[in-house]
mmCIF file of C-alpha atoms and ligand atoms in Angstrom:
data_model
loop_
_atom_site.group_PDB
_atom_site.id
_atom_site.type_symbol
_atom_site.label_atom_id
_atom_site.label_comp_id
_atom_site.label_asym_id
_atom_site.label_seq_id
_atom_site.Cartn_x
_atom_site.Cartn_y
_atom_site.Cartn_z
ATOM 1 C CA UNK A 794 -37.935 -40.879 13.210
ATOM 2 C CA UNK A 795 -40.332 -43.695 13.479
ATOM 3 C CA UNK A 796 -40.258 -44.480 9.532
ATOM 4 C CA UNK A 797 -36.649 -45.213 10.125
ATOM 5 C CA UNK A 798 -37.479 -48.862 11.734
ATOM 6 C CA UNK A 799 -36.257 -51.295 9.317
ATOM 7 C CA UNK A 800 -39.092 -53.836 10.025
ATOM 8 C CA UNK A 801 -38.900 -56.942 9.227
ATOM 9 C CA UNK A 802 -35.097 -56.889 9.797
ATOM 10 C CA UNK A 803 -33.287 -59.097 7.161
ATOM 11 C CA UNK A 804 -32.254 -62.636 7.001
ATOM 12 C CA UNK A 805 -28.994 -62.708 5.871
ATOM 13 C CA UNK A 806 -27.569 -66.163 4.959
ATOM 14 C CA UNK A 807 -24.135 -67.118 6.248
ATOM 15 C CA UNK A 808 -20.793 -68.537 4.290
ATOM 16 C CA UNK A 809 -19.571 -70.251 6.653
ATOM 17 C CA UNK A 810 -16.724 -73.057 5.962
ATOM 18 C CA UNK A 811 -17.242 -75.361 8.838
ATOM 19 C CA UNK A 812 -20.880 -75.202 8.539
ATOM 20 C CA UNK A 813 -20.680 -76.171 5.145
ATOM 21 C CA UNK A 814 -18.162 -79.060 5.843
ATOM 22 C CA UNK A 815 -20.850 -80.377 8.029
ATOM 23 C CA UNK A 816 -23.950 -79.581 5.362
ATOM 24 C CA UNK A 817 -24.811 -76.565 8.247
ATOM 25 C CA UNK A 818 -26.272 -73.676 6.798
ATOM 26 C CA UNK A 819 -26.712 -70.461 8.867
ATOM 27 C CA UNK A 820 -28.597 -67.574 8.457
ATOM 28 C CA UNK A 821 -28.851 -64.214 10.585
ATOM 29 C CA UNK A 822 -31.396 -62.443 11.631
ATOM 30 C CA UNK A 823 -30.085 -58.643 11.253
ATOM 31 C CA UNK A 824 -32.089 -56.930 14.147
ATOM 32 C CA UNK A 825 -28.817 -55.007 14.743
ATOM 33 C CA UNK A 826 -30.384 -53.450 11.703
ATOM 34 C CA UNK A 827 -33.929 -52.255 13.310
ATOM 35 C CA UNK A 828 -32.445 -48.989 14.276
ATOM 36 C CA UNK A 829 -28.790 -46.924 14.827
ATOM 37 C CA UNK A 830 -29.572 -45.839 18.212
ATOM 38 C CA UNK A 831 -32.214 -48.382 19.438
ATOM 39 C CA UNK A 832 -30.169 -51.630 20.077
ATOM 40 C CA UNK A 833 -31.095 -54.723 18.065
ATOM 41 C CA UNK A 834 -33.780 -56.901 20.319
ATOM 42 C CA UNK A 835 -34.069 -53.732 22.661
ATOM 43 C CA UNK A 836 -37.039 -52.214 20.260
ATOM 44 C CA UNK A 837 -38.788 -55.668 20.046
ATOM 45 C CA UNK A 838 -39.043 -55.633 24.326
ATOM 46 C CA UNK A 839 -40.260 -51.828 24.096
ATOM 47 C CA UNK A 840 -42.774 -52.319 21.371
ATOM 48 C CA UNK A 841 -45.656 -53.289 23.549
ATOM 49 C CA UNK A 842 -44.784 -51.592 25.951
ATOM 50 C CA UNK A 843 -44.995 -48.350 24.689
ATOM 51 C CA UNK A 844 -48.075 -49.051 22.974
ATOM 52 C CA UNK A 845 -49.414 -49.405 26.618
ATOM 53 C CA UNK A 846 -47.540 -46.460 28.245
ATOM 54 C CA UNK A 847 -49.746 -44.638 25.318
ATOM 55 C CA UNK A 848 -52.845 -45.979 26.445
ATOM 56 C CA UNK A 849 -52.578 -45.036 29.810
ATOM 57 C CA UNK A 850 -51.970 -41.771 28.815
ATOM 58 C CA UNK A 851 -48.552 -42.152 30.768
ATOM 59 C CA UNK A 852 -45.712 -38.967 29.791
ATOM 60 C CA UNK A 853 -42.746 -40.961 31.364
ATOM 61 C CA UNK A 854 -40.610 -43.865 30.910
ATOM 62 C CA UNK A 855 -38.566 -45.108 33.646
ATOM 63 C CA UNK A 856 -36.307 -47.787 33.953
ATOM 64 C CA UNK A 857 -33.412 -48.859 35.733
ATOM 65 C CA UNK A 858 -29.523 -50.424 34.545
ATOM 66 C CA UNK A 859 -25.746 -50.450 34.640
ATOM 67 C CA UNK A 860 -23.662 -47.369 33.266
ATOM 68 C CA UNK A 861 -23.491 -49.949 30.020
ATOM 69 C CA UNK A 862 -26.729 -50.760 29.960
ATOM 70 C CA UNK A 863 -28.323 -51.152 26.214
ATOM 71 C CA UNK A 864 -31.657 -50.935 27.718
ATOM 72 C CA UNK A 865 -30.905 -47.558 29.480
ATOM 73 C CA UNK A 866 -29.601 -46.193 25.701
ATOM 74 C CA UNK A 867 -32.766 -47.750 24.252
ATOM 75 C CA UNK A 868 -35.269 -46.395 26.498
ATOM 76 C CA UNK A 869 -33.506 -42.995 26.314
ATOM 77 C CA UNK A 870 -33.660 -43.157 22.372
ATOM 78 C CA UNK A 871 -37.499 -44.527 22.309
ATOM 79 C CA UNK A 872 -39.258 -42.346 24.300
ATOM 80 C CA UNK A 873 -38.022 -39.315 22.379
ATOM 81 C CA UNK A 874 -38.512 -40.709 19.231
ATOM 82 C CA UNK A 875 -42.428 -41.048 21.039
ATOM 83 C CA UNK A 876 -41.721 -38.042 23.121
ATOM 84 C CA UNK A 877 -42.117 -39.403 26.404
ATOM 85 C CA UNK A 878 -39.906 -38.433 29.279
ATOM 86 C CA UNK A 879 -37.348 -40.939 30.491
ATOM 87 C CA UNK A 880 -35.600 -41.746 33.673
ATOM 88 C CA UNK A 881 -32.728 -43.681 34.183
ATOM 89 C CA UNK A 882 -32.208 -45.355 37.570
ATOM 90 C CA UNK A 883 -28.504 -46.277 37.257
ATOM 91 C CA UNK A 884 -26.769 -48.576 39.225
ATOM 92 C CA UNK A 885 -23.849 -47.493 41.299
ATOM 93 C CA UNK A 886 -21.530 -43.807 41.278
ATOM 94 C CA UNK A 887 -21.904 -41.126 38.724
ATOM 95 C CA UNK A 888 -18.211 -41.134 36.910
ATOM 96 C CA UNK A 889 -18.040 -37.826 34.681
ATOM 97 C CA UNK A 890 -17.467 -37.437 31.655
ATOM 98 C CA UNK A 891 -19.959 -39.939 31.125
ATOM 99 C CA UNK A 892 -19.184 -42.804 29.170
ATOM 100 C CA UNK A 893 -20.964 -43.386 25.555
ATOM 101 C CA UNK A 894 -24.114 -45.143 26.562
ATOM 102 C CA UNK A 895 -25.174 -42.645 29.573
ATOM 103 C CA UNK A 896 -23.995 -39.242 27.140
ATOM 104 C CA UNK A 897 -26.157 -40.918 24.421
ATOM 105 C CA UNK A 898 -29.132 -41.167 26.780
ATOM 106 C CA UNK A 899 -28.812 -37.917 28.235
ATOM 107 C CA UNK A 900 -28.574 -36.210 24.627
ATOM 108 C CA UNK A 901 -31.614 -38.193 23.797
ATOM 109 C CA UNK A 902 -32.850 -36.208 27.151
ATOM 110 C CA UNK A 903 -33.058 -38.776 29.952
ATOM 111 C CA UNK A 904 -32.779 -37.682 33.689
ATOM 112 C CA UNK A 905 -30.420 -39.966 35.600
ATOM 113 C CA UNK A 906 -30.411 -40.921 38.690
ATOM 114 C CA UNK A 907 -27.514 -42.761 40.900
ATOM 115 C CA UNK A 908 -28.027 -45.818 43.635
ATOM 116 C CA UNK A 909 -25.436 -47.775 45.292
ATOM 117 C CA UNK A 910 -25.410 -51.532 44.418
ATOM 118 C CA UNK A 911 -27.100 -51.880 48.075
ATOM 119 C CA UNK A 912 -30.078 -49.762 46.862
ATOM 120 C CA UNK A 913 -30.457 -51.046 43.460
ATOM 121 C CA UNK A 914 -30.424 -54.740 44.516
ATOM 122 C CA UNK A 915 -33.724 -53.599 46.446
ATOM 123 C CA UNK A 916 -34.744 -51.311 43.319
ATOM 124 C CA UNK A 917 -38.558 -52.287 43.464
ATOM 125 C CA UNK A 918 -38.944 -51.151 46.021
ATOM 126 C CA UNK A 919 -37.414 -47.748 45.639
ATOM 127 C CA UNK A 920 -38.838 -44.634 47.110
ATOM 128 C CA UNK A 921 -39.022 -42.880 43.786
ATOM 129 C CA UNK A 922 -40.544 -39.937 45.669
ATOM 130 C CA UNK A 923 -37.531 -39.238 47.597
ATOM 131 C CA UNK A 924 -35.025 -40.072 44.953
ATOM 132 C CA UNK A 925 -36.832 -37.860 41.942
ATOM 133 C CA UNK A 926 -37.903 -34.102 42.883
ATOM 134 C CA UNK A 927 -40.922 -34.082 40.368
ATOM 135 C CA UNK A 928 -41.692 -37.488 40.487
ATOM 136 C CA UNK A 929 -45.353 -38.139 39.288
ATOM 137 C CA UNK A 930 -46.064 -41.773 39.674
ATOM 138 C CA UNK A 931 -49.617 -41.194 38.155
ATOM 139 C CA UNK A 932 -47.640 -40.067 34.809
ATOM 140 C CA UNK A 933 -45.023 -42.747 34.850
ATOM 141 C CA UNK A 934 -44.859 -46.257 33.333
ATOM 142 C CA UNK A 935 -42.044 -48.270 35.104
ATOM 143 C CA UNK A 936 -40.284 -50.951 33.076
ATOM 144 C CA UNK A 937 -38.585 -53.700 34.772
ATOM 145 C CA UNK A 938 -34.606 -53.793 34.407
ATOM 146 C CA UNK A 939 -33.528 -54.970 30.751
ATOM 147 C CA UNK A 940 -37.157 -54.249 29.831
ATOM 148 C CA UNK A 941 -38.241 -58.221 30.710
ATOM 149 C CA UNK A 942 -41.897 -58.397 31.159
ATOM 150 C CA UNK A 943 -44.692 -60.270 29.681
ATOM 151 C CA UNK A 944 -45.116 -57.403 27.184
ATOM 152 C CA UNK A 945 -41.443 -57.739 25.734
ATOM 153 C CA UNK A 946 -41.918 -61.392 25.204
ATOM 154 C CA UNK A 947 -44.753 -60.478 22.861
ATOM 155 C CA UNK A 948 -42.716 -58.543 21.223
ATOM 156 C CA UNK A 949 -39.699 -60.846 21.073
ATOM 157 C CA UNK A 950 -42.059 -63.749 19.652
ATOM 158 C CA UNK A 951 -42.773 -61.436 16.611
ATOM 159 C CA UNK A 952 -39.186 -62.455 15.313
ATOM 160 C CA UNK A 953 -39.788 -65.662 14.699
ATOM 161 C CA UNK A 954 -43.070 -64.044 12.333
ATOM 162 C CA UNK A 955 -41.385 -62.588 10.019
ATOM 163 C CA UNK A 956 -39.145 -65.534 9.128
ATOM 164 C CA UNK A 957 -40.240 -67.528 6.083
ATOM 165 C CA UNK A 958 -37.267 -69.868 5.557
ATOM 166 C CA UNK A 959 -37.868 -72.920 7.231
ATOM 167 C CA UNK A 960 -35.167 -73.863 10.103
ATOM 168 C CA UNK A 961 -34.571 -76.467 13.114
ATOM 169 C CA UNK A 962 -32.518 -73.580 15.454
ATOM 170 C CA UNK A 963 -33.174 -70.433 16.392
ATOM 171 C CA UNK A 964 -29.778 -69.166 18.702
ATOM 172 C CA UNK A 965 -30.097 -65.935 20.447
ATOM 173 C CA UNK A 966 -27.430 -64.310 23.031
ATOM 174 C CA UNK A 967 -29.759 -64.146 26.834
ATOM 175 C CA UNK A 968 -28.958 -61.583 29.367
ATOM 176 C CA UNK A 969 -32.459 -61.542 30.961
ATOM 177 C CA UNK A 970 -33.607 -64.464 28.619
ATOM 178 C CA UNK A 971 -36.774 -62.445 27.645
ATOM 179 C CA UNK A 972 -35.642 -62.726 23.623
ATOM 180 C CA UNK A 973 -35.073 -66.062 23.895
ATOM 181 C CA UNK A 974 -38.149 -66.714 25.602
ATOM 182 C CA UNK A 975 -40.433 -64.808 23.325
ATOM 183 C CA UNK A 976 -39.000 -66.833 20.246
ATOM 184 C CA UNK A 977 -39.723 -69.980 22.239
ATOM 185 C CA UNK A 978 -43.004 -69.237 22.830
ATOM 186 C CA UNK A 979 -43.458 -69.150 18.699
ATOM 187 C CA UNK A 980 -41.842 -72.200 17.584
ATOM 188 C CA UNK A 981 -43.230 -75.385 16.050
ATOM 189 C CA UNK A 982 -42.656 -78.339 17.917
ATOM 190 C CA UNK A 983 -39.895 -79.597 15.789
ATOM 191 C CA UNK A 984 -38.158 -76.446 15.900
ATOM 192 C CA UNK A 985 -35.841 -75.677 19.049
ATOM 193 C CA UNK A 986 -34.379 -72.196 20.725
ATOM 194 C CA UNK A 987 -31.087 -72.261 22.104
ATOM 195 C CA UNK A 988 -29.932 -68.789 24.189
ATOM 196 C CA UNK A 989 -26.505 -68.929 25.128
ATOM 197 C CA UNK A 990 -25.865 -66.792 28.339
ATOM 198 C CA UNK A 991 -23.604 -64.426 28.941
ATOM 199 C CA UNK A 992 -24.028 -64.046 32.339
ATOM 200 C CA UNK A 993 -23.925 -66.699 34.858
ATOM 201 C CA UNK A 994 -27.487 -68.024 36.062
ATOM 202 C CA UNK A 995 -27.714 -71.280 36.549
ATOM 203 C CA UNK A 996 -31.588 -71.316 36.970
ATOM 204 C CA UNK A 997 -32.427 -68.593 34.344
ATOM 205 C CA UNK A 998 -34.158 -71.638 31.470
ATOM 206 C CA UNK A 999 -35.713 -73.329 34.654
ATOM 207 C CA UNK A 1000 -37.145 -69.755 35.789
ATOM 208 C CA UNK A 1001 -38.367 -69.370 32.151
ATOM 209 C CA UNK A 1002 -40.450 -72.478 32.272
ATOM 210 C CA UNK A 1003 -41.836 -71.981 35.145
ATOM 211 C CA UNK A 1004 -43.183 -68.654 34.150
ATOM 212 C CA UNK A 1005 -44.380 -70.124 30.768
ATOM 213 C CA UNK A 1006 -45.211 -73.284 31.079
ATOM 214 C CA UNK A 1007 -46.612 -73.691 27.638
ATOM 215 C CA UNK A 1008 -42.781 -72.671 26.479
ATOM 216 C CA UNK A 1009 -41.119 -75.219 23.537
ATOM 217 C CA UNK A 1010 -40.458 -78.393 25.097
ATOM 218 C CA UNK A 1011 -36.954 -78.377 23.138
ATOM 219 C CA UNK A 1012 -35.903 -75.239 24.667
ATOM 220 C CA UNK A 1013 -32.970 -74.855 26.403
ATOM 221 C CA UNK A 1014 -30.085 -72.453 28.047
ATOM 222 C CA UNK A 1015 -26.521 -73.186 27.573
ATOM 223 C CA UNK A 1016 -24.341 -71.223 30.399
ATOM 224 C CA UNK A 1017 -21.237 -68.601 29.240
ATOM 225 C CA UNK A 1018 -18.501 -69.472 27.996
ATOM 226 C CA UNK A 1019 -16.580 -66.857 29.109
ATOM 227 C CA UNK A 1020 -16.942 -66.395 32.408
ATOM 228 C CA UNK A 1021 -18.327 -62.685 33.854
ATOM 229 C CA UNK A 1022 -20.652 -60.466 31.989
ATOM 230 C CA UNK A 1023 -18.602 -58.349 29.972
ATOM 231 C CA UNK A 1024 -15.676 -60.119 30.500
ATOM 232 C CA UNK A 1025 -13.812 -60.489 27.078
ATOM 233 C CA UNK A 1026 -10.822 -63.122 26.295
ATOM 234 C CA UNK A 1027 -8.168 -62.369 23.244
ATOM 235 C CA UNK A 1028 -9.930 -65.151 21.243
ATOM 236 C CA UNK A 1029 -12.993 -63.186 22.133
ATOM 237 C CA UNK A 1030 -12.132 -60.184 20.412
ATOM 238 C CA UNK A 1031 -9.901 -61.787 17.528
ATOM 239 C CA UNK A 1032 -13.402 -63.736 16.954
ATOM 240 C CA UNK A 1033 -15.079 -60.801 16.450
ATOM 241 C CA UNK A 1034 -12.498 -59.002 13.922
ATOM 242 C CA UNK A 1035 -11.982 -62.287 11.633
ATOM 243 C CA UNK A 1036 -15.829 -62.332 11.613
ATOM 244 C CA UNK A 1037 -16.164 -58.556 11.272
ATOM 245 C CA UNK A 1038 -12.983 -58.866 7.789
ATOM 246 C CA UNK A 1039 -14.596 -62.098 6.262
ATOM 247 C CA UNK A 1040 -18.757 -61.143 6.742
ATOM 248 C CA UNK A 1041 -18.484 -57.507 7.120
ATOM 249 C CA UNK A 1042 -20.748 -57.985 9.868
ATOM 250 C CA UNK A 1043 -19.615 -56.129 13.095
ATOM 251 C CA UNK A 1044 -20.467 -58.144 16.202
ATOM 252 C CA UNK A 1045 -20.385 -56.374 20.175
ATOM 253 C CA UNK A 1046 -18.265 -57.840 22.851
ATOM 254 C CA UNK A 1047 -20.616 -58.903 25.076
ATOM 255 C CA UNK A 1048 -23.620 -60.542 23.253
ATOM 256 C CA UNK A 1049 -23.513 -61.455 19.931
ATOM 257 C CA UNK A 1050 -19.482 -62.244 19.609
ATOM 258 C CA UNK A 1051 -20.266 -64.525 22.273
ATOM 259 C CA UNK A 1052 -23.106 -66.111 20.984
ATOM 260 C CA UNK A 1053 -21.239 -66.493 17.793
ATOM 261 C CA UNK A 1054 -18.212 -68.017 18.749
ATOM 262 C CA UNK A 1055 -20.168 -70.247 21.518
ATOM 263 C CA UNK A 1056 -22.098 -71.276 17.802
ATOM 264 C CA UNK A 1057 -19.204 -72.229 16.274
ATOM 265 C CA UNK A 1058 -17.438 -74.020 18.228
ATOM 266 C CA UNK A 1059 -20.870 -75.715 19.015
ATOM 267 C CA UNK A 1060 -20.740 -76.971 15.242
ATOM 268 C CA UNK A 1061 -16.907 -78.053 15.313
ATOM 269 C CA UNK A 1062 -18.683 -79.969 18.060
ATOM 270 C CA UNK A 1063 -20.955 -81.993 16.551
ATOM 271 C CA UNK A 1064 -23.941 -80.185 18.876
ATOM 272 C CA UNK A 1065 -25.725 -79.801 15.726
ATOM 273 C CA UNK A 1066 -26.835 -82.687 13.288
ATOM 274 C CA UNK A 1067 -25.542 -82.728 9.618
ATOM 275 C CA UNK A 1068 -28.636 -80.742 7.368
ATOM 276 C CA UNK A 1069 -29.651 -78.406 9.874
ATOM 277 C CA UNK A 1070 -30.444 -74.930 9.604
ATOM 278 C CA UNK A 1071 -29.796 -72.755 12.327
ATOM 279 C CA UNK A 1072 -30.777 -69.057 12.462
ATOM 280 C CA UNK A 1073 -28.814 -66.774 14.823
ATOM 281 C CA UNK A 1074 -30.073 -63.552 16.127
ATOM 282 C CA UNK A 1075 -28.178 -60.432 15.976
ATOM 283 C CA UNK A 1076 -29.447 -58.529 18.564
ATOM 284 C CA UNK A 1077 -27.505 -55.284 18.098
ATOM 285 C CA UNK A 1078 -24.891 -54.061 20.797
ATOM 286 C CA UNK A 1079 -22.336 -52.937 18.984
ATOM 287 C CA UNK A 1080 -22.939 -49.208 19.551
ATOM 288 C CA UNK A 1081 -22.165 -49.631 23.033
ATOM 289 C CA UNK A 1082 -19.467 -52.230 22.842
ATOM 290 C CA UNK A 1083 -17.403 -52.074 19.513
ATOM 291 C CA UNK A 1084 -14.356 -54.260 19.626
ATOM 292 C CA UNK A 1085 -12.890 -51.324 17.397
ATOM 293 C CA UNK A 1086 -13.310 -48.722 19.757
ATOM 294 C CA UNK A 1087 -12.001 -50.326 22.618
ATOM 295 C CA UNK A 1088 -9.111 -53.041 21.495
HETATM 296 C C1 PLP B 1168 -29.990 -56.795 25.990
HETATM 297 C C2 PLP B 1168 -29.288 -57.589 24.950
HETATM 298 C C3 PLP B 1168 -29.397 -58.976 24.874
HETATM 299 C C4 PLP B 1168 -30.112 -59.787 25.911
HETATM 300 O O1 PLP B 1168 -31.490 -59.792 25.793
HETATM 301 P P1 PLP B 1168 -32.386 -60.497 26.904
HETATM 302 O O2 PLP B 1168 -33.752 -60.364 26.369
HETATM 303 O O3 PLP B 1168 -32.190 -59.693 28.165
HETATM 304 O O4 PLP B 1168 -31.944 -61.879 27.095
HETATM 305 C C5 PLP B 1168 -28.774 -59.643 23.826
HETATM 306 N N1 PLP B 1168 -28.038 -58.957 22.925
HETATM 307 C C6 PLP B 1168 -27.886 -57.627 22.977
HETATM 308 C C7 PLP B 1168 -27.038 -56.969 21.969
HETATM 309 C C8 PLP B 1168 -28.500 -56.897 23.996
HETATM 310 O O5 PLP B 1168 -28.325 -55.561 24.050
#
């Protein structure tokens, strides 16, 4: 199963008619690509990380996130593709049946577990003890929520690596920020990241600086567009059809639809200057939030 990482993802370039009008080209990074069941940027945060679960000679994963959480899908899917164990520390009630992204990660052979919102907010400093019956914390390598750590921005910066076509923007969809933040990190000074939120945080670029301080001065945050996380509008979702009929590109609902149509309408206004070249990242998503399956 490991063979079937498509690394380096492609770069595919974009015809797009308003970016042309303006002399805008736009290419995307096709991480969605990396992997069917591992999530787009979710295998560039879990890279390093496994690599060190492996060297501590640890036999579980565990992690925590929402009933929709890519993350939880992409752990789930990682560890038995390295056969580790993986927990799930999900936030809130069990519903059954379970929806896609938990029956995916329990096929792939993940134990869940259920907290209320109360419990979860305070999730560090769970009693795992209490909550697991076999819990072995010797054995088990805990990644933070979304997978952000110091080891996922490694892997994050690696996208940047493999491009070789020169560009001015690199434009990324930021839940946690920890893509985003890893491409910073890898950028020539000339060059500038833009993540576009989908959640709201007003302090999420200013907490990135402050935890890398060395991060490119030109990088910045832009907040959602669209209010909630997950929250879709009809232009939202007609967005991501046109896109999906013209490009044959499918694009999820809450990431990279978002980030796309926050990018164009960015161009229509005059954001970027005329001559740039602006790479977007397609982090994945769209197993877990296909506008098809759902509108
Ligand atoms: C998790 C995820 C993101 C956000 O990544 P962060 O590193 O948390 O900012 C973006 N796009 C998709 C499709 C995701 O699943």
């Amino acid at each position: 199963m490991k063979e079937a990482l498509q690394l380096p993802s492609p770069l595919q370039k974009l015809e797009i008619e308003i970016a042309k009008q303006k002399n805008i080209q736009i290419y995307l990074k096709r991480d969605d690509l990396i992997h069917p069941s591992i999530s787009g940027n979710k295998w560039r945060k879990l890279k390093y990380n496994i690599q060190q679960a492996q060297q501590e000679n640890k036999q579980t994963l565990l992690t925590f996130g929402g009933a929709f959480s890519n993350h939880i899908s992409a752990t789930a899917a990682t560890g038995k593709m390295f056969g580790l164990k993986t927990i799930g520390i999900i936030r809130g009630e069990e519903h059954q049946p379970l929806n896609k992204t938990l029956q995916f990660a329990t096929d792939c052979g993940m134990q869940l577990f259920y907290v209320d919102r109360e419990k979860y907010r305070k999730k560090n400093n769970l009693d795992f003890q209490a909550l697991i019956p076999d819990f072995d914390k010797e054995k088990t390598y805990i990644l933070p929520e979304g997978g952000a750590n110091a080891l996922a921005i490694k892997g994050c910066a690696e996208i940047v690596d493999e491009l070789n076509t020169p560009f001015d923007y690199i434009v990324c969809a930021c839940g946690t920020g920890t893509t985003i933040a890893g491409i910073a990190t890898n950028l020539q000074a000339h060059q500038q990241a833009i993540g576009i939120a989908v959640l709201k945080n007003e302090h999420l670029e200013q907490e990135i600086r402050q935890q890398i301080p060395s991060i490119n001065a030109r990088f910045s945050i832009l907040p959602t567009r669209f209010g909630a996380y997950a929250k879709t509008t009809p232009e939202l979702i007609n967005f991501i059809k046109q896109f999906y009929s013209e490009h044959h590109i499918l694009l999820d609902y809450v990431y990279t639809g978002k980030m796309m149509l926050t990018l164009f309408q960015l161009i229509e206004e005059y954001y970027f200057p005329e001559n740039s070249t602006i790479i977007a990242i397609h982090t994945g998503g769209t197993k877990n939030a296909n506008v098809f399956d759902v509108f």
